[in-house]
Amino acid sequence: MTQQTILLVEVDVVVRHPLAEYLRQCGFRVLEAASTDEARQVLEEGKLRVDIVLADADASGDAFALSSWIRRSHSEVQVILAGSHARAAESAGELCEEGPRLAKPYDHQLLLDEIRRLLAARERNGQPPR
């Protein structure tokens, strides 16, 4: 089975680096982006396959707009938004089908469970691991 790739979009380096390292220890390849613009660039270049984008909904730039763009332009990529519920209520509106699935600070086990759930659902829907 090919190693699954997560694109982690998090402005705060103090959050991003330890979380990325944790996910690497769990067996994932992790790409890091400090902004939604960097994340778009990674996806547009298409040099690296991305299975899941984990984005901070409170980040500068707009994670909800990024999520909407990914769903339109890269429908094979799953999106997990994380952040405060207040930000979700303000921004989700028409931009996103759903608000954040996870709250910050991250509970690492809940995050890992959500990633595994998304990957398993994709395989059940007939999309083989990439």
Short mmCIF file of C-alpha atoms in Angstrom, two decimals:
data_model
loop_
_atom_site.label_atom_id
_atom_site.label_comp_id
_atom_site.label_asym_id
_atom_site.label_seq_id
_atom_site.Cartn_x
_atom_site.Cartn_y
_atom_site.Cartn_z
CA MET A 1 0.00 0.00 0.00
CA THR A 2 1.29 3.44 -0.94
CA GLN A 3 2.03 5.90 1.84
CA GLN A 4 -0.87 8.35 2.22
CA THR A 5 -0.03 12.07 2.01
CA ILE A 6 -1.43 14.82 4.19
CA LEU A 7 -1.03 18.50 3.36
CA LEU A 8 -1.02 20.33 6.69
CA VAL A 9 -2.04 24.01 6.40
CA GLU A 10 -1.21 25.82 9.63
CA VAL A 11 0.15 29.34 10.11
CA ASP A 12 1.50 28.74 13.61
CA VAL A 13 4.83 26.94 13.30
CA VAL A 14 4.67 25.96 16.99
CA VAL A 15 1.52 23.96 16.17
CA ARG A 16 2.44 22.87 12.63
CA HIS A 17 5.82 21.23 13.24
CA PRO A 18 4.90 19.01 16.22
CA LEU A 19 1.63 17.98 14.56
CA ALA A 20 3.44 17.17 11.31
CA GLU A 21 6.00 15.11 13.21
CA TYR A 22 3.25 13.22 15.04
CA LEU A 23 1.51 12.37 11.75
CA ARG A 24 4.84 11.23 10.26
CA GLN A 25 5.33 8.93 13.24
CA CYS A 26 1.88 7.51 12.47
CA GLY A 27 3.10 6.53 9.00
CA PHE A 28 1.89 9.40 6.82
CA ARG A 29 3.91 11.52 4.43
CA VAL A 30 3.28 15.11 5.52
CA LEU A 31 3.66 18.25 3.44
CA GLU A 32 3.55 21.54 5.30
CA ALA A 33 2.08 24.87 4.17
CA ALA A 34 2.11 28.06 6.22
CA SER A 35 -0.80 29.60 4.31
CA THR A 36 -3.74 28.75 2.10
CA ASP A 37 -1.82 30.29 -0.82
CA GLU A 38 1.05 27.85 -0.28
CA ALA A 39 -1.45 24.98 -0.08
CA ARG A 40 -3.06 25.99 -3.39
CA GLN A 41 0.38 26.18 -5.00
CA VAL A 42 1.23 22.64 -3.87
CA LEU A 43 -2.06 21.31 -5.24
CA GLU A 44 -1.88 23.28 -8.50
CA GLU A 45 1.68 22.15 -9.25
CA GLY A 46 0.51 18.56 -8.93
CA LYS A 47 4.07 17.32 -8.44
CA LEU A 48 3.09 15.55 -5.25
CA ARG A 49 -0.05 13.51 -4.73
CA VAL A 50 -2.14 14.71 -1.78
CA ASP A 51 -4.81 12.53 -0.16
CA ILE A 52 -5.99 14.79 2.67
CA VAL A 53 -5.70 18.51 3.37
CA LEU A 54 -5.82 19.38 7.07
CA ALA A 55 -6.38 23.13 7.30
CA ASP A 56 -6.68 25.52 10.20
CA ALA A 57 -10.00 27.34 9.75
CA ASP A 58 -8.63 30.22 11.84
CA ALA A 59 -5.60 30.70 9.60
CA SER A 60 -4.84 33.87 7.75
CA GLY A 61 -6.12 33.45 4.26
CA ASP A 62 -9.39 31.63 3.99
CA ALA A 63 -9.46 27.93 4.75
CA PHE A 64 -13.16 27.79 3.89
CA ALA A 65 -12.47 29.19 0.43
CA LEU A 66 -9.56 26.76 0.10
CA SER A 67 -11.85 23.89 1.06
CA SER A 68 -14.45 24.95 -1.49
CA TRP A 69 -11.78 25.30 -4.20
CA ILE A 70 -10.36 21.85 -3.40
CA ARG A 71 -13.81 20.26 -3.61
CA ARG A 72 -14.34 21.83 -7.06
CA SER A 73 -10.83 21.44 -8.50
CA HIS A 74 -9.44 18.38 -6.73
CA SER A 75 -12.45 16.30 -5.78
CA GLU A 76 -10.26 13.27 -5.04
CA VAL A 77 -8.66 15.13 -2.11
CA GLN A 78 -10.40 14.92 1.27
CA VAL A 79 -10.51 18.04 3.47
CA ILE A 80 -10.45 18.30 7.24
CA LEU A 81 -11.04 21.76 8.66
CA ALA A 82 -10.03 22.40 12.26
CA GLY A 83 -10.58 25.49 14.32
CA SER A 84 -12.85 27.28 16.68
CA HIS A 85 -16.60 26.92 16.38
CA ALA A 86 -16.98 30.72 16.48
CA ARG A 87 -14.89 31.06 13.31
CA ALA A 88 -16.84 28.26 11.68
CA ALA A 89 -20.15 29.94 12.39
CA GLU A 90 -18.88 33.23 10.97
CA SER A 91 -17.36 31.83 7.80
CA ALA A 92 -18.90 28.53 6.76
CA GLY A 93 -22.05 29.92 5.19
CA GLU A 94 -22.10 29.22 1.48
CA LEU A 95 -18.37 28.58 1.17
CA CYS A 96 -18.29 25.16 2.73
CA GLU A 97 -20.66 22.25 3.04
CA GLU A 98 -19.70 21.79 6.67
CA GLY A 99 -17.79 23.57 9.39
CA PRO A 100 -14.70 22.37 11.21
CA ARG A 101 -14.71 18.72 12.14
CA LEU A 102 -12.09 19.13 14.85
CA ALA A 103 -11.46 21.71 17.52
CA LYS A 104 -8.09 23.16 18.41
CA PRO A 105 -5.99 22.42 20.33
CA TYR A 106 -5.78 19.12 18.51
CA ASP A 107 -6.47 15.86 20.25
CA HIS A 108 -3.97 13.77 18.31
CA GLN A 109 -5.93 10.53 18.61
CA LEU A 110 -9.17 12.17 17.37
CA LEU A 111 -7.26 13.66 14.44
CA LEU A 112 -5.73 10.31 13.54
CA ASP A 113 -9.15 8.62 13.81
CA GLU A 114 -10.67 11.23 11.45
CA ILE A 115 -7.88 10.78 8.89
CA ARG A 116 -8.27 7.01 8.96
CA ARG A 117 -12.08 7.32 8.67
CA LEU A 118 -11.78 9.49 5.55
CA LEU A 119 -9.28 7.16 3.90
CA ALA A 120 -11.40 4.08 4.68
CA ALA A 121 -14.53 5.78 3.31
CA ARG A 122 -12.71 6.62 0.08
CA GLU A 123 -11.64 2.99 -0.34
CA ARG A 124 -15.20 1.76 0.38
CA ASN A 125 -16.48 4.11 -2.34
CA GLY A 126 -14.27 2.39 -4.87
CA GLN A 127 -11.41 4.84 -4.94
CA PRO A 128 -8.28 2.74 -4.54
CA PRO A 129 -5.33 4.00 -2.51
CA ARG A 130 -3.16 6.26 -4.61
#
